[in-house]
């Protein structure tokens, strides 16, 4: 594994992730059959999850991305969500599937959901690979959830710490020393 000496523990293995994503893709395929959803990925953390999920789903769909920032270089949310890149496609009247890597306080997704309805989305459902329920500040309804995890900062499978570790295949917890640099 790359960056191996900086990883303390594998929390969820690549194989477990693939089994779960397969399962989620089946549910998404079933629920959106006959519709043409607009799938919106939240950059940057959701890009690998989105790519795997959509290649396993058998659907006619459109893809767009939104980029928001609420963490900066820290491991906790500032509580303020800035839209760095908005949608390029029209979402008015569309069934939107919002794809996110991880839900922590819930602030990011509730803000994006509000924005999508403001732009005229007909429906907005959420697919999130991970959730930390103990950290929730805003209640959020997740239709397609991969795993609930404890209150630990995780990296890999698209998720970063200071832009590093995104290409780790497993979801990992880092050694404390990494945060002291
Ligand atoms: P929330 O707004 O729910 O507090 O935060 C959601 C965003 O925070 C996620 O999209 C993700 O970018 C980031 N985030 C929350 N927890 C973690 C974590 O454990 N690891 C990483 N890499 N990002 C996280």
XYZ file of N, CA and C and ligand atoms in Angstrom:
567
model
N 0.846 -1.208 0.000
C 0.000 0.000 0.000
C 0.881 1.258 0.000
N 0.490 2.253 -0.791
C 1.230 3.534 -0.794
C 1.037 4.235 0.560
N 1.937 5.101 0.929
C 1.856 5.879 2.179
C 1.696 4.964 3.395
N 2.171 3.741 3.294
C 1.885 2.711 4.278
C 2.328 3.106 5.688
N 3.513 3.720 5.809
C 4.008 4.034 7.145
C 3.227 5.178 7.800
N 2.398 5.874 7.040
C 1.586 6.953 7.618
C 0.180 6.479 8.002
N -0.141 5.250 7.610
C -1.471 4.704 7.918
C -1.411 3.918 9.224
N -2.322 4.265 10.155
C -2.361 3.542 11.430
C -3.184 2.262 11.276
N -4.301 2.384 10.538
C -5.240 1.262 10.504
C -6.126 1.341 9.268
N -6.440 0.171 8.701
C -7.452 0.119 7.632
C -8.806 -0.046 8.323
N -9.684 0.903 8.100
C -11.011 0.836 8.731
C -11.969 0.010 7.875
N -11.941 0.274 6.557
C -12.814 -0.483 5.633
C -11.958 -0.861 4.419
N -11.911 -2.139 4.115
C -11.030 -2.596 3.024
C -11.653 -2.323 1.657
N -10.773 -2.324 0.648
C -11.225 -2.101 -0.731
C -12.295 -3.121 -1.122
N -12.115 -4.348 -0.660
C -13.079 -5.395 -1.014
C -14.448 -5.130 -0.363
N -14.428 -4.749 0.901
C -15.702 -4.422 1.577
C -16.388 -3.252 0.885
N -15.592 -2.277 0.451
C -16.162 -1.107 -0.236
C -16.858 -1.556 -1.528
N -16.173 -2.392 -2.302
C -16.736 -2.798 -3.598
C -18.038 -3.576 -3.430
N -18.104 -4.430 -2.406
C -19.340 -5.197 -2.154
C -20.488 -4.239 -1.823
N -20.170 -3.261 -0.970
C -21.203 -2.288 -0.558
C -21.656 -1.420 -1.724
N -20.695 -0.974 -2.535
C -21.034 -0.087 -3.666
C -21.918 -0.840 -4.676
N -21.619 -2.106 -4.870
C -22.428 -2.971 -5.747
C -23.879 -2.991 -5.264
N -24.026 -3.153 -3.963
C -25.337 -3.211 -3.332
C -26.097 -1.885 -3.497
N -25.397 -0.791 -3.245
C -26.012 0.535 -3.387
C -26.421 0.770 -4.838
N -25.564 0.340 -5.772
C -25.848 0.546 -7.192
C -27.124 -0.193 -7.606
N -27.334 -1.366 -7.027
C -28.555 -2.142 -7.336
C -29.788 -1.363 -6.900
N -29.718 -0.795 -5.697
C -30.863 -0.029 -5.185
C -31.118 1.228 -6.006
N -30.036 1.904 -6.395
C -30.168 3.117 -7.218
C -30.781 2.744 -8.572
N -30.304 1.649 -9.166
C -30.816 1.193 -10.469
C -32.318 0.905 -10.370
N -32.697 0.208 -9.302
C -34.119 -0.140 -9.105
C -34.970 1.129 -8.953
N -34.521 2.067 -8.108
C -35.338 3.241 -7.788
C -35.436 4.244 -8.933
N -34.418 4.310 -9.790
C -34.434 5.311 -10.869
C -34.735 4.698 -12.239
N -35.161 3.443 -12.251
C -35.470 2.789 -13.532
C -36.539 3.588 -14.270
N -36.311 3.871 -15.531
C -37.287 4.603 -16.336
C -37.204 6.111 -16.173
N -36.362 6.574 -15.239
C -36.157 8.022 -15.069
C -34.778 8.348 -15.626
N -34.470 9.597 -15.747
C -33.102 9.955 -16.150
C -32.566 10.968 -15.149
N -32.044 10.471 -14.031
C -31.622 11.391 -12.972
C -30.408 12.231 -13.351
N -30.309 13.366 -12.692
C -29.084 14.163 -12.760
C -28.285 13.797 -11.504
N -27.144 13.166 -11.709
C -26.321 12.766 -10.566
C -25.299 13.867 -10.311
N -25.297 14.373 -9.088
C -24.392 15.478 -8.745
C -23.360 14.985 -7.731
N -22.105 14.968 -8.142
C -21.022 14.570 -7.248
C -20.479 15.776 -6.514
N -20.192 15.574 -5.224
C -19.623 16.666 -4.427
C -18.096 16.516 -4.449
N -17.441 17.491 -5.066
C -15.977 17.479 -5.188
C -15.333 17.979 -3.901
N -14.130 17.485 -3.565
C -13.493 16.519 -4.427
C -13.690 15.081 -3.928
N -14.051 14.922 -2.664
C -13.976 13.607 -2.031
C -14.804 12.504 -2.657
N -15.898 12.856 -3.369
C -16.829 11.822 -3.848
C -16.480 11.254 -5.219
N -15.378 11.710 -5.833
C -15.161 11.350 -7.240
C -14.981 9.856 -7.472
N -14.273 9.139 -6.593
C -14.048 7.708 -6.829
C -15.333 6.922 -6.521
N -15.993 7.273 -5.439
C -17.267 6.628 -5.087
C -18.270 6.816 -6.220
N -18.373 8.034 -6.739
C -19.316 8.326 -7.822
C -18.989 7.488 -9.059
N -17.711 7.421 -9.415
C -17.315 6.674 -10.623
C -17.652 5.195 -10.473
N -17.365 4.615 -9.313
C -17.654 3.190 -9.099
C -19.156 2.933 -9.052
N -19.869 3.799 -8.322
C -21.329 3.630 -8.173
C -22.027 3.685 -9.532
N -21.679 4.679 -10.335
C -22.399 4.874 -11.600
C -22.019 3.827 -12.641
N -20.785 3.318 -12.578
C -20.430 2.268 -13.537
C -21.092 0.950 -13.181
N -21.505 0.802 -11.920
C -22.211 -0.421 -11.518
C -23.725 -0.272 -11.694
N -24.213 0.947 -11.709
C -25.652 1.186 -11.894
C -25.951 1.080 -13.390
N -27.113 0.521 -13.698
C -27.465 0.424 -15.122
C -28.573 1.421 -15.379
N -28.172 2.638 -15.692
C -29.141 3.734 -15.808
C -28.750 4.720 -16.894
N -29.776 5.341 -17.468
C -29.564 6.482 -18.338
C -29.518 7.696 -17.401
N -28.431 8.431 -17.394
C -28.327 9.534 -16.434
C -27.392 10.621 -16.953
N -27.440 11.769 -16.294
C -26.478 12.842 -16.562
C -25.634 13.035 -15.307
N -24.428 13.516 -15.502
C -23.535 13.740 -14.353
C -23.060 15.183 -14.330
N -23.070 15.764 -13.155
C -22.498 17.094 -12.970
C -21.788 17.104 -11.606
N -21.032 18.154 -11.367
C -20.293 18.239 -10.107
C -20.489 19.602 -9.467
N -20.443 19.582 -8.150
C -20.464 20.842 -7.405
C -19.250 20.777 -6.465
N -18.599 21.896 -6.289
C -17.437 21.893 -5.401
C -17.676 22.894 -4.281
N -17.623 22.390 -3.058
C -17.821 23.268 -1.907
C -16.638 23.124 -0.965
N -16.472 24.095 -0.149
C -15.384 24.036 0.821
C -15.908 24.389 2.194
N -15.711 23.479 3.153
C -16.092 23.843 4.517
C -14.997 23.462 5.506
N -13.955 22.756 5.034
C -12.922 22.256 5.926
C -11.594 22.977 5.788
N -11.303 23.472 4.575
C -9.976 24.035 4.339
C -8.933 22.959 4.577
N -7.919 23.257 5.362
C -6.864 22.272 5.628
C -7.011 21.614 6.989
N -8.205 21.753 7.579
C -8.379 21.219 8.926
C -9.080 19.859 8.886
N -9.310 19.258 10.057
C -10.042 17.989 10.097
C -11.422 18.186 10.732
N -11.857 19.426 10.859
C -13.198 19.693 11.368
C -13.824 20.798 10.527
N -15.164 20.795 10.497
C -15.863 21.748 9.641
C -15.887 23.142 10.256
N -15.782 24.145 9.385
C -15.866 25.522 9.864
C -17.322 25.912 10.096
N -18.256 25.082 9.567
C -19.672 25.395 9.693
C -20.153 26.349 8.621
N -19.245 26.860 7.818
C -19.603 27.807 6.752
C -19.290 27.115 5.426
N -20.280 27.058 4.532
C -20.088 26.349 3.275
C -19.972 27.342 2.125
N -18.825 27.327 1.450
C -18.643 28.188 0.278
C -18.777 27.338 -0.977
N -19.564 27.820 -1.958
C -19.663 27.115 -3.231
C -18.514 27.597 -4.113
N -17.577 26.684 -4.404
C -16.410 27.045 -5.223
C -16.688 26.818 -6.701
N -17.554 25.827 -6.991
C -17.967 25.570 -8.369
C -19.417 25.094 -8.329
N -20.294 25.837 -8.992
C -21.718 25.478 -9.010
C -21.976 24.500 -10.153
N -23.205 24.016 -10.261
C -23.576 23.115 -11.360
C -23.413 23.821 -12.696
N -23.087 23.051 -13.741
C -23.084 23.638 -15.085
C -24.349 23.228 -15.831
N -25.021 22.167 -15.355
C -26.254 21.715 -16.007
C -27.473 22.278 -15.285
N -28.547 22.388 -16.030
C -29.827 22.859 -15.480
C -30.428 21.745 -14.619
N -30.812 22.071 -13.383
C -31.416 21.007 -12.577
C -32.918 21.221 -12.358
N -33.463 22.278 -12.969
C -34.895 22.558 -12.826
C -35.732 21.371 -13.319
N -36.640 20.900 -12.471
C -37.547 19.812 -12.835
C -36.893 18.428 -12.854
N -35.621 18.327 -12.453
C -34.918 17.040 -12.529
C -34.965 16.281 -11.200
N -34.895 14.961 -11.303
C -34.667 14.127 -10.128
C -33.161 14.102 -9.914
N -32.722 14.625 -8.782
C -31.282 14.747 -8.531
C -30.835 13.702 -7.499
N -29.745 13.016 -7.822
C -29.105 12.132 -6.849
C -27.776 12.783 -6.476
N -27.685 13.173 -5.215
C -26.503 13.869 -4.711
C -25.544 12.833 -4.123
N -24.318 12.794 -4.635
C -23.366 11.758 -4.203
C -22.229 12.396 -3.397
N -22.092 11.931 -2.159
C -21.122 12.508 -1.224
C -20.249 11.409 -0.623
N -19.020 11.750 -0.264
C -18.142 10.754 0.344
C -18.544 10.454 1.787
N -18.696 11.513 2.591
C -18.899 11.294 4.028
C -19.746 12.416 4.631
N -20.629 12.019 5.538
C -21.449 13.024 6.242
C -20.971 13.087 7.680
N -20.639 14.276 8.085
C -20.126 14.501 9.431
C -21.183 15.307 10.194
N -21.084 16.627 10.197
C -22.108 17.438 10.880
C -23.422 17.443 10.091
N -23.345 17.218 8.779
C -24.533 17.281 7.916
C -24.730 18.655 7.296
N -23.896 19.613 7.713
C -24.062 21.005 7.269
C -23.847 21.136 5.755
N -22.805 20.480 5.228
C -22.498 20.603 3.794
C -23.686 20.132 2.953
N -24.166 18.916 3.246
C -25.240 18.370 2.410
C -26.557 19.108 2.560
N -26.865 19.539 3.759
C -28.141 20.256 3.906
C -28.079 21.582 3.144
N -26.897 22.186 3.096
C -26.724 23.429 2.347
C -26.876 23.161 0.838
N -26.227 22.100 0.354
C -26.299 21.792 -1.088
C -27.723 21.400 -1.485
N -28.382 20.632 -0.630
C -29.753 20.210 -0.915
C -30.680 21.430 -1.069
N -30.516 22.352 -0.157
C -31.285 23.600 -0.185
C -31.030 24.353 -1.505
N -29.758 24.390 -1.892
C -29.358 25.076 -3.128
C -30.013 24.427 -4.357
N -30.047 23.083 -4.360
C -30.617 22.361 -5.500
C -32.128 22.609 -5.604
N -32.801 22.628 -4.468
C -34.235 22.928 -4.498
C -34.456 24.377 -4.912
N -33.578 25.257 -4.468
C -33.656 26.668 -4.863
C -33.531 26.796 -6.389
N -32.668 25.935 -6.983
C -32.494 25.932 -8.440
C -33.612 25.175 -9.160
N -34.593 24.646 -8.419
C -35.772 24.054 -9.053
C -35.777 22.546 -9.192
N -34.873 21.832 -8.496
C -34.872 20.364 -8.581
C -36.235 19.819 -8.157
N -36.675 18.746 -8.855
C -37.974 18.130 -8.522
C -37.834 17.265 -7.263
N -36.774 16.484 -7.216
C -36.502 15.666 -6.029
C -34.989 15.632 -5.800
N -34.601 15.481 -4.552
C -33.172 15.355 -4.228
C -33.007 14.210 -3.227
N -32.288 13.174 -3.639
C -31.956 12.076 -2.727
C -30.442 12.058 -2.542
N -30.012 11.417 -1.450
C -28.581 11.426 -1.131
C -28.001 10.010 -1.120
N -26.845 9.875 -1.777
C -26.050 8.645 -1.656
C -24.735 9.045 -1.001
N -24.452 8.464 0.154
C -23.199 8.781 0.852
C -22.511 7.474 1.229
N -21.219 7.420 0.998
C -20.508 6.188 1.326
C -20.401 6.004 2.840
N -20.102 7.103 3.547
C -19.871 7.014 4.993
C -20.695 8.037 5.756
N -20.972 7.701 6.993
C -21.643 8.653 7.879
C -21.081 8.502 9.282
N -20.893 9.648 9.940
C -20.483 9.630 11.359
C -21.663 10.152 12.164
N -22.598 9.265 12.548
C -23.838 9.733 13.198
C -23.607 10.496 14.489
N -22.529 10.152 15.219
C -22.301 10.810 16.515
C -21.920 12.281 16.351
N -21.588 12.701 15.131
C -21.131 14.072 14.893
C -22.232 14.981 14.324
N -23.409 14.409 14.095
C -24.439 15.157 13.377
C -24.908 16.402 14.132
N -24.987 17.533 13.410
C -25.535 18.772 13.984
C -26.850 19.121 13.309
N -26.980 18.681 12.048
C -28.187 18.960 11.273
C -28.727 17.617 10.816
N -30.023 17.386 11.021
C -30.575 16.097 10.619
C -30.651 16.002 9.097
N -30.263 14.848 8.567
C -30.226 14.706 7.112
C -30.661 13.292 6.734
N -31.542 13.220 5.741
C -32.112 11.953 5.314
C -31.237 11.345 4.217
N -30.634 10.185 4.490
C -29.746 9.564 3.492
C -30.409 8.300 2.962
N -30.784 8.317 1.692
C -31.493 7.166 1.137
C -30.550 5.994 0.868
N -29.332 6.294 0.401
C -28.376 5.237 0.066
C -27.105 5.455 0.890
N -26.960 4.663 1.959
C -25.793 4.840 2.831
C -24.924 3.587 2.829
N -23.605 3.802 2.699
C -22.672 2.690 2.728
C -22.421 2.186 4.141
N -21.666 2.949 4.918
C -21.257 2.508 6.258
C -21.399 3.636 7.278
N -21.812 3.262 8.489
C -21.720 4.192 9.617
C -20.368 3.935 10.273
N -19.637 5.010 10.579
C -18.307 4.833 11.188
C -18.224 5.663 12.479
N -17.265 5.320 13.350
C -17.098 6.120 14.576
C -16.484 7.488 14.268
N -16.349 8.287 15.298
C -15.822 9.642 15.141
C -14.304 9.613 14.964
N -13.888 9.258 13.749
C -12.454 9.203 13.401
C -12.291 9.902 12.068
N -11.189 10.598 11.877
C -10.921 11.221 10.587
C -10.351 10.148 9.650
N -10.975 9.988 8.480
C -10.570 8.928 7.554
C -10.081 9.498 6.233
N -9.255 8.716 5.568
C -8.744 9.094 4.234
C -8.802 7.872 3.327
N -8.594 8.139 2.031
C -8.574 7.063 1.038
C -9.875 6.998 0.269
N -9.864 6.229 -0.832
C -11.038 6.081 -1.694
C -11.642 7.458 -2.038
N -10.768 8.399 -2.359
C -11.209 9.747 -2.760
C -11.028 10.800 -1.685
N -10.969 10.338 -0.428
C -10.917 11.323 0.680
C -9.477 11.674 1.054
N -9.278 12.923 1.408
C -7.905 13.419 1.608
C -7.654 13.897 3.029
N -6.373 14.103 3.321
C -5.967 15.004 4.402
C -4.966 15.941 3.746
N -5.265 17.204 3.711
C -4.427 18.214 3.047
C -4.061 17.769 1.633
N -5.063 17.282 0.914
C -4.947 16.862 -0.498
C -4.153 15.582 -0.719
N -3.705 14.915 0.331
C -2.970 13.656 0.177
C -3.873 12.459 0.480
N -3.445 11.292 0.129
C -4.046 9.993 0.466
C -5.331 9.656 -0.304
N -5.728 10.474 -1.283
C -6.992 10.202 -1.991
C -6.981 8.876 -2.737
N -5.808 8.438 -3.204
C -5.769 7.242 -4.052
C -5.510 5.946 -3.282
N -5.525 6.010 -1.969
C -5.484 4.760 -1.196
C -6.745 3.960 -1.526
N -6.593 2.669 -1.715
C -7.755 1.853 -2.120
C -8.673 1.537 -0.941
N -8.089 1.468 0.255
C -8.881 1.214 1.466
C -9.242 2.549 2.133
N -10.197 2.494 3.042
C -10.485 3.678 3.861
C -9.685 3.516 5.155
N -8.847 4.500 5.437
C -7.830 4.341 6.493
C -7.864 5.468 7.522
N -7.282 5.139 8.676
C -7.039 6.133 9.726
C -5.533 6.367 9.764
N -5.134 7.627 9.857
C -3.708 7.967 9.796
C -3.054 7.964 11.176
N -1.745 7.816 11.174
C -0.975 7.986 12.408
C -1.085 9.431 12.899
N -1.106 9.605 14.212
C -1.253 10.957 14.785
C -0.131 11.896 14.320
N 1.066 11.344 14.097
C 2.234 12.162 13.696
C 1.944 12.962 12.423
N 1.118 12.417 11.543
C 0.834 13.087 10.269
C 0.202 14.469 10.526
N -0.604 14.549 11.576
C -1.300 15.812 11.873
C -0.407 16.831 12.585
N 0.756 16.378 13.079
C 1.607 17.288 13.852
C 2.574 18.051 12.958
N 2.667 17.600 11.680
C 3.665 18.238 10.798
C 3.230 19.632 10.410
P -20.097 18.055 7.149
O -20.578 19.290 6.477
O -21.110 16.937 7.103
O -19.620 18.353 8.542
O -18.789 17.590 6.403
C -18.836 16.888 5.211
C -17.532 17.056 4.472
O -16.434 17.091 5.364
C -17.273 15.860 3.566
O -17.682 16.137 2.270
C -15.771 15.718 3.614
O -15.200 16.479 2.597
C -15.365 16.312 4.925
N -15.119 15.279 5.931
C -15.846 14.982 7.028
N -15.303 13.998 7.725
C -14.193 13.643 7.070
C -13.208 12.638 7.282
O -13.220 11.844 8.241
N -12.219 12.579 6.349
C -12.145 13.407 5.271
N -11.118 13.244 4.444
N -13.047 14.353 5.039
C -14.073 14.460 5.932
